[in-house]
Amino acid sequence: IETLISFSGYFNVSIDTLLRVDISKLSESQIGELERGYDAYIRGSNLRVLATTVNSSNRENIELVNEKAKAGYATGYADPEYISELPVFWLPFLSENRKYRTFQLKGDSMLPIPDGSWVTGEFLQDWSTIVSGKAYIVFTLDDGIVFKVVENHIKDDGKLVLYSLNPLYEPYEVHINNVKEIWKFVNYISSELPDPLIPEKQLLQTVAGMKHDLQRLKARLGIEIIDVQEEK
C-alpha cells in the first residue's frame, strides 16, 4: 500500500486509476494526458479508453469515418478491430501529441460548410473544458455523429445544447450521460468553396446600383419613372 501511495504521489495519478485502469491498453495520447497531470478519477469522471491505430513509426493515425461507415461506428467505436479497418491518413501540421479523427459531414445544417466536407476533430478527454460557442463533433448512440456549435451546461444540469450554423435548424439538448465521444473541431477539407457572405453595406450598394441601371433602361425605353420614397 505504501508503495502504491508513493507511486500515486510521484506521478500525480490517483490510486483508483492505478487499480482500475489497465494503463497498457491506453493509447500514446492518453498516456500523455496522464503525464501532463490529467487524471479522470481525480476530476470525477471515468477515463475514456479510445480504440485507436498507429503507423509503423508508432505515430497515431487519423482514422477517417465516411458517411457509409457512420452506421457501424455506433456499435464499433470501442472495438479495436472495427477501428483498425477504417481508412487512415495523417496531416503534418497537426500535433503528434494529440489524437485526431475525421468524419464526413452530411446535410446542410452547418452551412456555409458544404455538405460532404471532411471535418477533423481532436479527441476531448475532459468534457468540462468545452468552451461555449465553439464547434465540436458529438457522438451519441441516439443521434449518431453530429457536428455542432456547443453550449456547455454540464456543471449546471449535466447537459449540452447543440446549435447548427444554419438558422433553419432548431437547437436541442443532449444529456451528458448519452454522450460517448466528443471531438474538438480542428479543421475541415472540402472540394467546394463555401458560398460567399456579402456584407450588408455591399449588398445595399449592389441593390442601389441595380435600381440605377433599371432606371436608365426605363428612360431609354421612354417609360415614365416614378420615384417611391421608402419610409425609414
XYZ file of N, CA and C in Angstrom:
696
model
N 0.826 -1.200 0.000
C 0.000 0.000 0.000
C 0.866 1.258 0.000
N 1.929 1.258 0.845
C 2.819 2.418 0.917
C 3.466 2.689 -0.436
N 3.860 1.616 -1.123
C 4.468 1.771 -2.450
C 3.483 2.374 -3.433
N 2.234 1.923 -3.348
C 1.185 2.421 -4.237
C 0.929 3.904 -3.985
N 0.915 4.278 -2.709
C 0.698 5.682 -2.350
C 1.844 6.548 -2.858
N 3.056 6.054 -2.711
C 4.238 6.801 -3.175
C 4.217 6.962 -4.686
N 3.850 5.885 -5.388
C 3.781 5.905 -6.845
C 2.719 6.905 -7.307
N 1.583 6.892 -6.608
C 0.485 7.800 -6.937
C 0.903 9.251 -6.756
N 1.579 9.544 -5.646
C 2.003 10.905 -5.387
C 3.071 11.391 -6.342
N 4.004 10.513 -6.696
C 5.120 10.897 -7.560
C 4.648 11.226 -8.972
N 3.721 10.390 -9.519
C 3.276 10.570 -10.896
C 1.968 11.357 -11.006
N 1.431 11.801 -9.845
C 0.183 12.560 -9.834
C -0.959 11.779 -10.487
N -1.014 10.495 -10.209
C -2.060 9.606 -10.708
C -2.769 9.003 -9.504
N -4.110 9.051 -9.506
C -4.843 8.560 -8.357
C -4.697 7.051 -8.188
N -4.875 6.580 -6.975
C -4.821 5.141 -6.699
C -5.947 4.425 -7.432
N -7.112 5.082 -7.550
C -8.225 4.494 -8.302
C -7.814 4.181 -9.741
N -7.111 5.122 -10.361
C -6.663 4.906 -11.733
C -5.680 3.748 -11.805
N -4.746 3.700 -10.873
C -3.743 2.636 -10.868
C -4.383 1.263 -10.699
N -5.464 1.198 -9.923
C -6.101 -0.085 -9.640
C -7.133 -0.481 -10.689
N -7.824 0.500 -11.266
C -8.960 0.190 -12.133
C -8.688 0.296 -13.619
N -7.655 1.028 -13.998
C -7.382 1.245 -15.415
C -6.151 0.456 -15.839
N -6.304 -0.324 -16.927
C -5.175 -1.058 -17.489
C -4.379 -0.091 -18.355
N -3.328 0.469 -17.790
C -2.552 1.503 -18.480
C -1.918 0.968 -19.759
N -1.660 -0.345 -19.822
C -1.057 -0.932 -21.016
C -1.974 -0.829 -22.231
N -3.285 -0.610 -21.999
C -4.244 -0.519 -23.098
C -4.510 0.921 -23.520
N -3.895 1.875 -22.847
C -4.082 3.273 -23.201
C -3.252 3.625 -24.421
N -3.782 4.532 -25.245
C -3.029 4.997 -26.396
C -1.922 5.942 -25.933
N -1.025 6.272 -26.860
C 0.087 7.166 -26.519
C -0.411 8.534 -26.086
N -1.485 9.024 -26.758
C -2.018 10.338 -26.390
C -2.651 10.314 -25.003
N -3.300 9.193 -24.636
C -3.913 9.089 -23.312
C -2.860 8.990 -22.220
N -1.781 8.274 -22.508
C -0.672 8.226 -21.555
C -0.075 9.618 -21.387
N -0.020 10.354 -22.502
C 0.466 11.729 -22.440
C -0.401 12.602 -21.557
N -1.727 12.357 -21.598
C -2.635 13.102 -20.717
C -2.298 12.852 -19.250
N -2.030 11.600 -18.902
C -1.669 11.274 -17.524
C -0.346 11.934 -17.134
N 0.604 11.921 -18.071
C 1.910 12.517 -17.780
C 1.803 14.023 -17.565
N 0.817 14.648 -18.253
C 0.628 16.100 -18.096
C -0.238 16.443 -16.905
N -0.609 15.419 -16.109
C -1.340 15.678 -14.877
C -2.826 15.460 -14.968
N -3.313 14.980 -16.124
C -4.753 14.716 -16.221
C -5.056 13.359 -15.614
N -6.001 13.315 -14.691
C -6.433 12.056 -14.087
C -7.952 12.083 -13.984
N -8.606 11.184 -14.700
C -10.065 11.184 -14.773
C -10.715 10.987 -13.409
N -10.142 10.127 -12.576
C -10.770 9.859 -11.280
C -10.603 11.041 -10.327
N -9.476 11.730 -10.417
C -9.298 12.927 -9.598
C -10.329 13.980 -9.993
N -10.637 14.071 -11.291
C -11.578 15.070 -11.775
C -13.019 14.592 -11.691
N -13.228 13.353 -11.269
C -14.583 12.874 -11.041
C -15.281 12.314 -12.254
N -14.549 11.937 -13.296
C -15.162 11.326 -14.472
C -14.360 10.088 -14.855
N -14.998 9.193 -15.602
C -14.324 7.961 -15.992
C -13.326 8.212 -17.113
N -12.187 7.573 -17.041
C -11.192 7.678 -18.094
C -11.708 6.934 -19.315
N -11.849 7.612 -20.426
C -12.406 7.013 -21.628
C -11.276 6.389 -22.441
N -11.285 5.070 -22.547
C -10.259 4.366 -23.295
C -10.684 4.339 -24.755
N -9.922 5.006 -25.605
C -10.286 5.167 -27.007
C -9.570 4.127 -27.860
N -10.333 3.411 -28.687
C -9.737 2.497 -29.659
C -9.056 3.331 -30.731
N -7.821 2.993 -31.068
C -7.060 3.817 -31.997
C -6.085 2.955 -32.799
N -5.417 3.544 -33.774
C -4.424 2.827 -34.581
C -3.162 3.675 -34.693
N -2.044 3.019 -34.940
C -0.767 3.711 -35.117
C -0.098 3.205 -36.388
N 0.817 4.014 -36.934
C 1.542 3.586 -38.128
C 2.822 2.862 -37.741
N 3.659 2.557 -38.730
C 4.880 1.793 -38.478
C 5.863 2.529 -37.590
N 5.728 3.852 -37.495
C 6.613 4.660 -36.642
C 5.997 4.898 -35.272
N 4.924 4.178 -34.975
C 4.205 4.302 -33.703
C 3.560 5.669 -33.543
N 3.319 6.327 -34.658
C 2.601 7.608 -34.638
C 1.117 7.332 -34.853
N 0.275 7.987 -34.060
C -1.154 7.734 -34.164
C -1.708 8.230 -35.494
N -2.505 7.368 -36.141
C -3.142 7.721 -37.398
C -4.349 8.619 -37.157
N -4.792 9.239 -38.218
C -6.093 9.907 -38.222
C -7.040 8.979 -38.967
N -7.942 8.338 -38.225
C -8.904 7.452 -38.871
C -9.979 8.282 -39.564
N -10.451 7.784 -40.699
C -11.423 8.507 -41.500
C -12.748 7.748 -41.503
N -13.800 8.417 -41.013
C -15.135 7.809 -40.928
C -16.018 8.475 -41.977
N -16.240 7.774 -43.103
C -17.090 8.357 -44.137
C -18.564 8.131 -43.820
N -19.430 8.621 -44.680
C -20.867 8.563 -44.421
C -21.356 7.118 -44.279
N -20.832 6.208 -45.113
C -21.256 4.809 -45.043
C -20.805 4.140 -43.748
N -19.642 4.563 -43.243
C -19.086 3.931 -42.036
C -19.734 4.430 -40.758
N -20.513 5.514 -40.834
C -21.118 6.079 -39.626
C -22.068 5.105 -38.942
N -22.797 4.313 -39.742
C -23.750 3.365 -39.161
C -23.041 2.339 -38.292
N -21.890 1.857 -38.744
C -21.127 0.878 -37.975
C -20.406 1.477 -36.789
N -20.179 2.791 -36.825
C -19.447 3.446 -35.746
C -20.213 3.369 -34.430
N -21.555 3.359 -34.517
C -22.383 3.324 -33.309
C -22.124 2.079 -32.478
N -21.785 0.982 -33.125
C -21.510 -0.261 -32.400
C -20.015 -0.589 -32.342
N -19.244 -0.004 -33.245
C -17.833 -0.374 -33.315
C -16.855 0.655 -32.799
N -17.358 1.771 -32.266
C -16.467 2.860 -31.854
C -15.453 2.439 -30.794
N -15.819 1.437 -29.956
C -14.916 0.979 -28.905
C -14.235 -0.334 -29.269
N -14.453 -0.804 -30.492
C -13.903 -2.086 -30.939
C -12.620 -1.848 -31.736
N -11.463 -2.250 -31.202
C -10.195 -2.028 -31.913
C -10.183 -2.647 -33.308
N -10.874 -3.770 -33.490
C -10.902 -4.421 -34.805
C -11.644 -3.560 -35.824
N -12.781 -3.001 -35.406
C -13.532 -2.124 -36.304
C -12.712 -0.882 -36.656
N -12.120 -0.255 -35.639
C -11.335 0.959 -35.867
C -10.143 0.673 -36.786
N -9.546 -0.507 -36.658
C -8.378 -0.852 -37.472
C -8.721 -1.012 -38.949
N -9.999 -1.207 -39.265
C -10.424 -1.379 -40.657
C -10.767 -0.056 -41.337
N -10.790 1.037 -40.580
C -11.087 2.340 -41.165
C -9.896 2.850 -41.975
N -10.136 3.598 -43.054
C -9.025 4.235 -43.780
C -8.290 5.204 -42.857
N -7.004 5.356 -43.063
C -6.216 6.251 -42.205
C -5.358 7.183 -43.058
N -4.981 8.308 -42.463
C -4.051 9.249 -43.076
C -3.476 10.098 -41.962
N -2.661 11.063 -42.283
C -2.159 11.983 -41.272
C -1.879 13.327 -41.907
N -1.920 14.367 -41.096
C -1.685 15.732 -41.550
C -0.447 16.264 -40.846
N 0.581 16.646 -41.597
C 1.865 17.019 -40.990
C 1.818 18.261 -40.115
N 0.792 19.101 -40.271
C 0.724 20.335 -39.485
C -0.017 20.156 -38.164
N -0.495 18.930 -37.873
C -1.160 18.675 -36.600
C -0.177 18.073 -35.598
N -0.431 18.299 -34.324
C 0.461 17.832 -33.265
C 0.494 16.304 -33.202
N 1.672 15.767 -32.964
C 1.815 14.326 -32.791
C 1.391 13.885 -31.395
N 1.174 14.823 -30.506
C 0.818 14.509 -29.115
C -0.686 14.582 -28.859
N -1.459 14.663 -29.914
C -2.912 14.701 -29.794
C -3.509 13.598 -30.659
N -4.735 13.208 -30.305
C -5.434 12.183 -31.085
C -6.507 12.844 -31.935
N -6.495 12.553 -33.241
C -7.441 13.161 -34.166
C -8.237 12.083 -34.905
N -9.428 12.458 -35.349
C -10.249 11.589 -36.191
C -11.057 12.483 -37.127
N -11.306 11.987 -38.334
C -12.006 12.771 -39.348
C -13.341 12.119 -39.694
N -14.392 12.925 -39.727
C -15.745 12.445 -40.008
C -16.310 13.212 -41.206
N -17.092 12.520 -42.029
C -17.703 13.177 -43.187
C -19.009 13.846 -42.785
N -19.141 15.108 -43.153
C -20.326 15.888 -42.823
C -21.440 15.590 -43.820
N -22.653 15.417 -43.306
C -23.817 15.133 -44.149
C -24.906 16.160 -43.882
N -25.462 16.737 -44.958
C -26.566 17.663 -44.818
C -26.141 19.122 -44.852
N -27.118 20.005 -44.644
C -26.882 21.448 -44.754
C -27.020 22.184 -43.430
N -27.031 21.443 -42.321
C -27.253 22.094 -41.026
C -26.094 22.984 -40.602
N -24.898 22.744 -41.184
C -23.743 23.554 -40.788
C -23.239 24.443 -41.925
N -24.147 24.760 -42.862
C -23.775 25.722 -43.897
C -23.327 27.032 -43.256
N -22.272 27.678 -43.770
C -21.697 27.531 -45.111
C -20.684 26.412 -45.296
N -20.405 25.584 -44.286
C -19.540 24.424 -44.510
C -20.309 23.455 -45.399
N -19.785 23.124 -46.584
C -20.565 22.369 -47.567
C -20.861 20.930 -47.141
N -21.967 20.414 -47.647
C -22.335 19.012 -47.476
C -21.230 18.131 -48.052
N -20.864 17.061 -47.328
C -19.819 16.154 -47.795
C -18.418 16.521 -47.354
N -18.272 17.634 -46.622
C -16.945 18.040 -46.145
C -16.407 17.029 -45.135
N -15.079 17.003 -45.019
C -14.410 16.119 -44.059
C -13.968 16.968 -42.866
N -14.569 16.699 -41.714
C -14.324 17.506 -40.519
C -13.408 16.740 -39.565
N -12.290 17.339 -39.202
C -11.315 16.712 -38.313
C -11.447 17.288 -36.907
N -11.444 16.387 -35.924
C -11.539 16.815 -34.541
C -10.460 16.197 -33.675
N -10.135 16.892 -32.591
C -9.174 16.392 -31.595
C -9.946 15.752 -30.441
N -9.571 14.542 -30.091
C -10.281 13.820 -29.031
C -10.226 14.608 -27.735
N -11.406 14.780 -27.139
C -11.510 15.562 -25.912
C -11.776 14.632 -24.743
N -10.809 14.535 -23.854
C -10.928 13.662 -22.690
C -11.727 14.325 -21.576
N -11.449 15.570 -21.316
C -12.081 16.295 -20.206
C -13.186 17.186 -20.755
N -14.431 16.750 -20.614
C -15.559 17.480 -21.181
C -15.843 18.786 -20.446
N -15.304 18.948 -19.269
C -15.511 20.201 -18.548
C -14.788 21.364 -19.222
N -13.874 21.050 -20.145
C -13.119 22.090 -20.847
C -13.828 22.583 -22.109
N -15.013 22.054 -22.392
C -15.762 22.505 -23.563
C -16.045 24.002 -23.452
N -15.716 24.733 -24.489
C -15.904 26.185 -24.499
C -17.197 26.504 -25.254
N -18.137 27.135 -24.582
C -19.399 27.502 -25.216
C -19.149 28.414 -26.414
N -19.859 28.128 -27.500
C -19.705 28.914 -28.715
C -18.713 28.338 -29.701
N -17.998 27.282 -29.312
C -17.044 26.622 -30.198
C -17.691 25.384 -30.829
N -17.136 24.930 -31.946
C -17.685 23.789 -32.672
C -17.035 22.484 -32.212
N -17.857 21.444 -32.091
C -17.386 20.123 -31.670
C -18.134 19.042 -32.452
N -17.505 17.899 -32.568
C -18.154 16.703 -33.092
C -18.620 15.904 -31.888
N -19.920 15.667 -31.801
C -20.507 14.990 -30.647
C -21.098 13.662 -31.102
N -20.715 12.584 -30.432
C -21.210 11.256 -30.785
C -22.073 10.710 -29.660
N -23.348 10.442 -29.980
C -24.276 9.802 -29.044
C -24.888 8.598 -29.751
N -25.357 7.634 -28.968
C -25.993 6.464 -29.551
C -27.349 6.811 -30.149
N -28.002 7.856 -29.629
C -29.320 8.251 -30.140
C -29.223 9.000 -31.465
N -28.320 9.968 -31.544
C -28.239 10.833 -32.723
C -27.063 10.513 -33.632
N -26.192 9.604 -33.211
C -25.021 9.289 -34.017
C -23.983 10.397 -33.945
N -23.322 10.648 -35.060
C -22.251 11.644 -35.120
C -22.821 12.952 -35.660
N -22.730 14.011 -34.870
C -23.206 15.325 -35.307
C -22.104 16.361 -35.105
N -22.083 17.336 -35.983
C -21.125 18.436 -35.907
C -21.910 19.703 -35.595
N -21.670 20.277 -34.406
C -22.482 21.392 -33.942
C -21.650 22.407 -33.163
N -22.204 23.584 -33.022
C -21.685 24.574 -32.081
C -22.308 24.248 -30.727
N -21.476 24.183 -29.688
C -21.920 23.649 -28.400
C -21.971 24.734 -27.331
N -23.003 24.632 -26.504
C -23.109 25.459 -25.299
C -23.001 24.528 -24.101
N -22.050 24.787 -23.237
C -21.720 23.872 -22.141
C -22.525 24.183 -20.880
N -23.434 23.235 -20.527
C -24.200 23.356 -19.284
C -23.971 22.129 -18.392
N -22.819 21.501 -18.551
C -22.526 20.285 -17.789
C -22.530 20.563 -16.289
N -21.909 21.667 -15.888
C -21.806 21.990 -14.465
C -23.167 22.288 -13.860
N -24.057 22.905 -14.646
C -25.360 23.322 -14.122
C -26.362 22.173 -14.071
N -26.549 21.491 -15.200
C -27.565 20.429 -15.238
C -27.150 19.202 -16.033
N -25.844 19.071 -16.289
C -25.346 17.872 -16.966
C -25.770 17.770 -18.419
N -25.936 18.916 -19.088
C -26.411 18.886 -20.471
C -25.537 19.744 -21.379
N -25.632 19.437 -22.667
C -25.055 20.261 -23.708
C -26.188 20.736 -24.609
N -26.116 21.991 -25.060
C -27.063 22.497 -26.044
C -26.326 22.593 -27.375
N -26.888 21.958 -28.415
C -26.230 21.880 -29.720
C -26.926 22.795 -30.719
N -26.136 23.645 -31.367
C -26.652 24.611 -32.324
C -26.082 24.335 -33.716
N -26.894 24.553 -34.730
C -26.446 24.484 -36.118
C -26.077 25.886 -36.598
N -25.159 25.970 -37.562
C -24.852 27.265 -38.161
C -26.004 27.732 -39.049
N -26.722 26.782 -39.614
C -27.872 27.104 -40.445
C -29.058 27.452 -39.536
N -29.546 28.688 -39.578
C -30.606 29.114 -38.643
C -31.943 28.401 -38.864
N -32.077 27.632 -39.945
C -33.319 26.896 -40.189
C -33.465 25.711 -39.243
N -32.366 25.333 -38.574
C -32.388 24.193 -37.661
C -32.445 24.681 -36.216
N -33.359 24.112 -35.452
C -33.523 24.485 -34.054
C -32.443 23.833 -33.185
N -31.971 24.535 -32.155
C -31.032 23.914 -31.212
C -31.736 22.846 -30.386
N -30.960 21.921 -29.842
C -31.542 20.880 -28.984
C -30.539 20.470 -27.916
N -31.048 19.833 -26.862
C -30.222 19.443 -25.727
C -29.884 17.956 -25.784
N -28.718 17.611 -25.267
C -28.355 16.208 -25.049
C -27.792 16.099 -23.632
N -28.217 15.049 -22.922
C -27.678 14.837 -21.580
C -26.311 14.180 -21.705
N -25.399 14.567 -20.828
C -24.029 14.095 -20.918
C -23.928 12.574 -20.747
N -24.908 11.970 -20.082
C -24.904 10.519 -19.909
C -25.103 9.777 -21.224
N -25.674 10.472 -22.219
C -25.910 9.849 -23.522
C -24.758 10.055 -24.499
N -23.778 10.850 -24.088
C -22.647 11.167 -24.971
C -21.540 10.122 -24.797
N -21.030 9.638 -25.921
C -19.952 8.650 -25.891
C -18.591 9.262 -26.211
N -18.555 10.168 -27.156
C -17.292 10.808 -27.536
C -17.548 12.267 -27.907
N -16.542 13.098 -27.653
C -16.562 14.488 -28.103
C -15.207 14.811 -28.716
N -15.237 15.420 -29.889
C -14.022 15.793 -30.610
C -14.055 17.296 -30.876
N -13.023 17.987 -30.469
C -12.944 19.442 -30.672
C -12.580 19.749 -32.123
N -13.358 20.601 -32.761
C -13.136 20.938 -34.168
C -11.739 21.522 -34.392
N -11.064 20.994 -35.412
C -9.725 21.470 -35.761
C -9.724 22.119 -37.150
N -10.242 21.408 -38.148
C -10.316 21.949 -39.499
C -11.274 21.114 -40.346
N -11.521 21.570 -41.546
C -12.319 20.759 -42.463
C -11.724 20.845 -43.863
N -11.973 19.790 -44.651
C -11.491 19.692 -46.024
C -12.699 19.538 -46.926
N -12.730 20.322 -48.003
C -13.852 20.252 -48.927
C -13.380 20.549 -50.343
N -14.037 19.922 -51.314
C -13.745 20.198 -52.718
C -14.562 21.374 -53.233
N -15.447 21.903 -52.385
C -16.297 23.027 -52.762
C -15.937 24.270 -51.953
N -16.082 25.422 -52.594
C -15.901 26.683 -51.881
C -17.215 27.066 -51.207
N -17.163 27.513 -49.949
C -18.396 27.976 -49.293
C -18.995 29.164 -50.046
N -20.315 29.275 -50.019
C -20.961 30.428 -50.635
C -20.501 31.698 -49.936
N -20.144 32.735 -50.715
C -19.670 33.976 -50.090
C -20.774 34.668 -49.312
N -20.384 35.279 -48.199
C -21.312 36.060 -47.398
C -21.107 37.538 -47.742
N -22.111 38.159 -48.350
C -21.992 39.553 -48.780
C -22.305 40.470 -47.607
N -21.381 41.361 -47.239
C -21.657 42.306 -46.142
C -22.889 43.159 -46.463
N -23.605 43.598 -45.426
C -24.852 44.345 -45.605
C -24.623 45.623 -46.416
N -23.523 46.311 -46.137
C -23.248 47.549 -46.851
C -23.058 47.293 -48.335
N -22.301 46.235 -48.639
C -22.061 45.894 -50.033
C -23.354 45.457 -50.715
N -24.219 44.750 -49.968
C -25.490 44.295 -50.516
C -26.379 45.484 -50.865
N -26.425 46.494 -49.971
C -27.223 47.685 -50.228
C -26.696 48.451 -51.436
N -25.377 48.532 -51.562
C -24.779 49.202 -52.711
C -25.123 48.477 -54.003
N -25.132 47.148 -53.951
C -25.461 46.355 -55.130
C -26.897 46.579 -55.552
N -27.814 46.597 -54.574
C -29.237 46.834 -54.865
C -29.433 48.237 -55.445
N -28.738 49.239 -54.866
C -28.851 50.614 -55.366
C -28.346 50.714 -56.798
N -27.247 50.016 -57.090
C -26.705 50.017 -58.449
C -27.669 49.381 -59.437
N -28.321 48.291 -59.034
C -29.291 47.621 -59.908
C -30.488 48.540 -60.166
N -30.915 49.276 -59.120
C -32.032 50.200 -59.261
C -31.665 51.311 -60.246
N -30.439 51.827 -60.153
C -29.980 52.884 -61.058
C -29.951 52.383 -62.495
N -29.440 51.173 -62.687
C -29.383 50.599 -64.037
C -30.782 50.401 -64.602
N -31.727 50.004 -63.751
C -33.102 49.796 -64.193
C -33.746 51.113 -64.621
N -33.452 52.184 -63.856
C -33.988 53.495 -64.198
C -33.455 53.962 -65.548
N -32.174 53.766 -65.804
C -31.578 54.156 -67.087
C -32.213 53.383 -68.228
N -32.461 52.081 -67.975
C -33.074 51.247 -69.002
C -34.486 51.725 -69.330
N -35.242 52.074 -68.286
C -36.596 52.571 -68.483
C -36.576 53.889 -69.245
N -35.609 54.772 -68.927
C -35.513 56.067 -69.592
C -35.248 55.877 -71.085
N -34.396 54.927 -71.423
C -34.096 54.671 -72.831
C -35.318 54.158 -73.579
N -36.148 53.419 -72.860
C -37.340 52.855 -73.490
C -38.516 53.811 -73.458
N -38.311 55.006 -72.870
C -39.346 56.001 -72.823
C -40.421 55.712 -71.805
N -40.093 54.955 -70.773
C -41.068 54.627 -69.747
C -40.948 55.632 -68.613
N -42.081 56.156 -68.180
C -42.079 57.139 -67.105
C -41.588 56.499 -65.813
N -40.728 57.194 -65.125
C -40.149 56.697 -63.881
C -40.803 57.404 -62.706
N -41.289 56.629 -61.804
C -41.890 57.182 -60.596
C -41.021 56.804 -59.411
N -40.483 57.789 -58.760
C -39.658 57.523 -57.587
C -40.545 57.319 -56.384
N -40.299 56.291 -55.695
C -41.041 55.987 -54.484
C -40.099 56.118 -53.300
N -40.406 57.037 -52.426
C -39.584 57.226 -51.249
C -39.993 56.203 -50.196
N -39.043 55.396 -49.729
C -39.319 54.394 -48.710
C -39.263 55.049 -47.339
N -40.231 54.692 -46.536
C -40.231 55.203 -45.175
C -39.093 54.589 -44.400
N -38.473 55.398 -43.613
C -37.370 54.906 -42.803
C -37.859 54.690 -41.390
